Tab-separated table of C-alpha atoms and ligand atoms in Angstrom:
chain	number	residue	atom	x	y	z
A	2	UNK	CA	-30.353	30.343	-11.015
A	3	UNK	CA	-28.429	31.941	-14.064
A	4	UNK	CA	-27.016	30.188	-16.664
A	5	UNK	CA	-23.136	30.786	-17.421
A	6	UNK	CA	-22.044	29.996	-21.066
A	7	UNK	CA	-17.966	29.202	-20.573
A	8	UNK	CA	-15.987	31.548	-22.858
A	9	UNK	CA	-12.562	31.067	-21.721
A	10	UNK	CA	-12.205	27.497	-20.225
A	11	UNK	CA	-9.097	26.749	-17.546
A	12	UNK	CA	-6.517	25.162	-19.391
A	13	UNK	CA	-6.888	27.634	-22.392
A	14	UNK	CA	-6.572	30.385	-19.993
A	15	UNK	CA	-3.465	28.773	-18.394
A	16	UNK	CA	-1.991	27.943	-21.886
A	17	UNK	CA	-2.059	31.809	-22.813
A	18	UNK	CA	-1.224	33.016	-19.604
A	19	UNK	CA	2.196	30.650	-19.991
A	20	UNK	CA	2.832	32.082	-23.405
A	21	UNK	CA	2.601	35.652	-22.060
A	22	UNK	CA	4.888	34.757	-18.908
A	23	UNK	CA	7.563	33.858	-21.600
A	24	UNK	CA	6.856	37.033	-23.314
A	25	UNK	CA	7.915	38.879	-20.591
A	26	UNK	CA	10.836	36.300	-19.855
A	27	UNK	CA	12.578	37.919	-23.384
A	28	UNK	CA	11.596	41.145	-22.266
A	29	UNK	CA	13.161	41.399	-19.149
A	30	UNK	CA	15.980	38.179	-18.822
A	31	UNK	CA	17.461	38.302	-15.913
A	32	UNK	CA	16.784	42.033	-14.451
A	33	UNK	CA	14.999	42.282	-11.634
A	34	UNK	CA	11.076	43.032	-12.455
A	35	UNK	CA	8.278	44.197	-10.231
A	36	UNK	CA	4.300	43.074	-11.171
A	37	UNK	CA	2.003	45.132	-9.870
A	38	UNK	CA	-1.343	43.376	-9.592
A	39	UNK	CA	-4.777	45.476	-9.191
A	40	UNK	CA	-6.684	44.054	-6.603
A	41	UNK	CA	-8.839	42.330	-6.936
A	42	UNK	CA	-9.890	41.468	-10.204
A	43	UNK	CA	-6.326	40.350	-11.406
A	44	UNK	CA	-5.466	38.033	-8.699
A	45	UNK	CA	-6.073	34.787	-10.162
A	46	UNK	CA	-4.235	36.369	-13.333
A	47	UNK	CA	-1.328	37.683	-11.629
A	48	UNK	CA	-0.892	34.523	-9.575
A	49	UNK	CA	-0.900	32.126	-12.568
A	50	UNK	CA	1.024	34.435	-14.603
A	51	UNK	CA	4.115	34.897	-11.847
A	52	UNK	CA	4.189	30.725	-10.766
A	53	UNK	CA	5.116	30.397	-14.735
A	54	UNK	CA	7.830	33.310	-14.772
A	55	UNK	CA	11.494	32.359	-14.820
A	56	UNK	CA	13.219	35.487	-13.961
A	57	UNK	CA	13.683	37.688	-10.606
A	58	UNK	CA	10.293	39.090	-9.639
A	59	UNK	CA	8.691	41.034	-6.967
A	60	UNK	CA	5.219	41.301	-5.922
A	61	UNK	CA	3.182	45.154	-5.221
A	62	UNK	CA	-0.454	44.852	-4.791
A	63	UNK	CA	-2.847	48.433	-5.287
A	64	UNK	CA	-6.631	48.673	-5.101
A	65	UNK	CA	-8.682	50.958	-6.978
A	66	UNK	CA	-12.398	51.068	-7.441
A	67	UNK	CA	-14.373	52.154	-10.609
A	68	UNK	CA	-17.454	49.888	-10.413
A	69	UNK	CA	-20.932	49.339	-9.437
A	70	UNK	CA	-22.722	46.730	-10.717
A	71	UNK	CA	-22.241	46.636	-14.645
A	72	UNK	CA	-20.911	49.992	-15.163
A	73	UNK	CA	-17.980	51.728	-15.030
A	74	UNK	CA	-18.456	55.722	-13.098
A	75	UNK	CA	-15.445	56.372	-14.582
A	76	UNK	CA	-14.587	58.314	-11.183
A	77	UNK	CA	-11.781	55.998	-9.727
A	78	UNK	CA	-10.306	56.108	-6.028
A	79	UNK	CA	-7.270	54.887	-4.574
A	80	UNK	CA	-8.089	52.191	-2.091
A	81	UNK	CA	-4.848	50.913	-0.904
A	82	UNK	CA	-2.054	52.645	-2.375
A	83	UNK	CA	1.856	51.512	-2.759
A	84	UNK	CA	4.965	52.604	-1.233
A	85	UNK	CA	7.126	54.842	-4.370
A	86	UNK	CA	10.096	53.156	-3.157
A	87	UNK	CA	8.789	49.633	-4.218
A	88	UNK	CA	8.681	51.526	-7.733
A	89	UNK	CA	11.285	54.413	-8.226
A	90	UNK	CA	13.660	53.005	-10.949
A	91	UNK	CA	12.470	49.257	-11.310
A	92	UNK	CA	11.320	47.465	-13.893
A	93	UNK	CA	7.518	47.580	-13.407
A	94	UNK	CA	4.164	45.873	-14.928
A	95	UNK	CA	0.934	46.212	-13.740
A	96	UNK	CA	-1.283	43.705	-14.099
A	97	UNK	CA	-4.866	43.941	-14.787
A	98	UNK	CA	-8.140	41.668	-14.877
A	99	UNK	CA	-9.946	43.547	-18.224
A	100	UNK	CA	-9.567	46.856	-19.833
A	101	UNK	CA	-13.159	48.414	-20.571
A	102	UNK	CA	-13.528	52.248	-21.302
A	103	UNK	CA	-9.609	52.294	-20.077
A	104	UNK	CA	-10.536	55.150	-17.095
A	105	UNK	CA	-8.797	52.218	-14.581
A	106	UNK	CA	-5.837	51.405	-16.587
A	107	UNK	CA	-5.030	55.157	-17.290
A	108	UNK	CA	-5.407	56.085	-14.039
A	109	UNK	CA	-3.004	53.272	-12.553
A	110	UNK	CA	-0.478	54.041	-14.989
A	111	UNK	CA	-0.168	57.746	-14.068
A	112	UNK	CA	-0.457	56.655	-10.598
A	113	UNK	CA	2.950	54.152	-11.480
A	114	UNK	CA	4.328	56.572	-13.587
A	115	UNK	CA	4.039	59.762	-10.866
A	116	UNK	CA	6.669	56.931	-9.023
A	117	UNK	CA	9.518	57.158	-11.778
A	118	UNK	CA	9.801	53.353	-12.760
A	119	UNK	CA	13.005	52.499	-14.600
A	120	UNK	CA	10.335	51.294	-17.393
A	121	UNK	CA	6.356	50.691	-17.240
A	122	UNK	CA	4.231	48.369	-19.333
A	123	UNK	CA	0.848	46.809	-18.601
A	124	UNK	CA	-0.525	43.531	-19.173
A	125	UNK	CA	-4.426	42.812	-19.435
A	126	UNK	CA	-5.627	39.118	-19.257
A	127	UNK	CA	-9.111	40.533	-21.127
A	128	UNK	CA	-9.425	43.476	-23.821
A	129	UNK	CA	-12.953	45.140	-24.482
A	130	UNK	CA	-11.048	46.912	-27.126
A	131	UNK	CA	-14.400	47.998	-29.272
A	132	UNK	CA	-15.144	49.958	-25.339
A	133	UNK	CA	-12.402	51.898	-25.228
A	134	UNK	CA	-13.350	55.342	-24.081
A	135	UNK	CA	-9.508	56.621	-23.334
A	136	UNK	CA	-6.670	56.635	-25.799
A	137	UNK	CA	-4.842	53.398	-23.631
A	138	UNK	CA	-3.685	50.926	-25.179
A	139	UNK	CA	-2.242	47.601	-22.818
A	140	UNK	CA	1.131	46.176	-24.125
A	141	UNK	CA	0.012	42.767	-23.353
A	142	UNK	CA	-3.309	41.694	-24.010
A	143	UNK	CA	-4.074	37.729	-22.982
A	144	UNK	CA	-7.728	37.899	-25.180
A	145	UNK	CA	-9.289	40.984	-26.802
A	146	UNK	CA	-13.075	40.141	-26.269
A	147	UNK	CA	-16.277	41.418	-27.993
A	148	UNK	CA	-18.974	43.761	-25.853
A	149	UNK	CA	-19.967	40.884	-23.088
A	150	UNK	CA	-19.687	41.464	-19.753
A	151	UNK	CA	-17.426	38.502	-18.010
A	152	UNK	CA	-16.873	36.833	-15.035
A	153	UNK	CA	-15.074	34.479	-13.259
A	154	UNK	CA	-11.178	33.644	-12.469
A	155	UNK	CA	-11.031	36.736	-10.715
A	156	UNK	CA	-13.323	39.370	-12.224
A	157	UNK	CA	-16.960	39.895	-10.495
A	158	UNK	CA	-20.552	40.608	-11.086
A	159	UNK	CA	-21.075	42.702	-7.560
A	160	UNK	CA	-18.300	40.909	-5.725
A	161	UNK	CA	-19.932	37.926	-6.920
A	162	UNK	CA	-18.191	34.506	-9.517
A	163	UNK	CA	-14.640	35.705	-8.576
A	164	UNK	CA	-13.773	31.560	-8.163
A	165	UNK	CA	-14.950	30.387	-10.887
A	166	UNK	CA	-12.020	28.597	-12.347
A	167	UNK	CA	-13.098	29.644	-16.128
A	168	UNK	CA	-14.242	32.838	-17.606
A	169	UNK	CA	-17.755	33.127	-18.579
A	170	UNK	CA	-20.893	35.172	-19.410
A	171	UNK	CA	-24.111	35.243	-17.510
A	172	UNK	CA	-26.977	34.569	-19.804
A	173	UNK	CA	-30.095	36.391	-19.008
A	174	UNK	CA	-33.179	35.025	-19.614
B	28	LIG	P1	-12.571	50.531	-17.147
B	28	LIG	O1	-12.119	51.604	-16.201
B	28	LIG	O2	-13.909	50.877	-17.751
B	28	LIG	O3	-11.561	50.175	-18.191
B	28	LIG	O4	-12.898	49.271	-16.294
B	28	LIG	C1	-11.915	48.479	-15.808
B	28	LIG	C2	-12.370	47.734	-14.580
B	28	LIG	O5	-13.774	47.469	-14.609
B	28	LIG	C3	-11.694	46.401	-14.561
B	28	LIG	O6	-10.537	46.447	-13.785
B	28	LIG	C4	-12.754	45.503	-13.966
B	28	LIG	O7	-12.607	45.444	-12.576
B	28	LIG	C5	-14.070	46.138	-14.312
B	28	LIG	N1	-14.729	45.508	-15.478
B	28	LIG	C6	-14.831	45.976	-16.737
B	28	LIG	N2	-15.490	45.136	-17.553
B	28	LIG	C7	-15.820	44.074	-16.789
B	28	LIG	C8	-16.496	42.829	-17.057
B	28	LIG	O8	-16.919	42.503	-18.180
B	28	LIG	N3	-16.627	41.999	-15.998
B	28	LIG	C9	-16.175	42.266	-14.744
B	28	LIG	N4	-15.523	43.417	-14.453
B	28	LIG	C10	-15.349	44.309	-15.471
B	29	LIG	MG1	-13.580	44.719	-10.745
């Protein structure tokens, strides 16, 4: 069995992901917003995040894929895309689980952007900034993290520790 050290326990993940939700509260008052969540990685994230935002929000889900195993191939496909209507001239942020090399986010965001939003910004619960392969930075980061590779409350080792409640890293022995 492998040992998971907790790096990011449940109520410190909540407590950030409350602070950001009232970020985005000033941002946006009472316009309408859409959230964009990238399956599925972010779904615990996006959940949590939206059940603590005030204002008017709507809910787009896409699907890309980038991984296998630990790395990224940096060759990403659409896997279920979203309607432009859903986007052309709202208020849109997409929400993501981490940002590692950034091939996902950038990709996403020209995928949004291709859509003509009223505005786009992206929100990241986890930041491998000292990764970063592509000049992206998010505009909301919940936790900029050192060089581990994570799971849990959402984000996977080969599908795998999506529901653990906290975020963690495996420790090989
Ligand atoms: P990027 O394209 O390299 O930035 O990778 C972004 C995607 O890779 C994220 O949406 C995650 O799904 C996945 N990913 C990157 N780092 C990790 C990690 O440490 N744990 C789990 N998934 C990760
Ligand atoms: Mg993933």
């Amino acid at each position: 069995m492998e040992k998971i050290r907790v790096l990011y326990d449940e109520k410190t993940i909540l407590k950030r992901i409350k602070e950001m939700a009232k970020e985005l509260y000033k941002l946006y008052g009472d316009e309408e917003v859409t959230f964009v969540c990238t399956l599925k990685g972010a779904v615990f994230f996006a959940c949590d995040l939206m059940k603590n935002y005030k204002g008017d929000a709507r809910m787009e889900f896409l699907r890309v894929s980038s991984y296998e195993g630990e790395s990224s191939t940096g060759k990403i496909t659409l896997k279920l895309p979203i309607d432009a209507e859903k986007i052309y001239g709202k208020h849109v942020v997409i929400f993501e689980d981490i940002v590692d090399t950034g091939y996902t986010l950038e990709y996403i965001r020209d995928y949004i952007n291709n859509m003509k939003p009223k505005t786009l910004i992206e929100c990241t619960l986890l930041d491998k900034k000292a990764r970063r392969v592509v000049d992206i930075n998010p505009t909301y980061s919940g936790f900029v993290i050192d060089d581990l590779f994570v799971i849990g409350y959402g984000l996977d080792y080969d599908q795998k520790y999506r529901n653990l409640p906290y975020i963690g890293v495996v420790e090989k022995n």
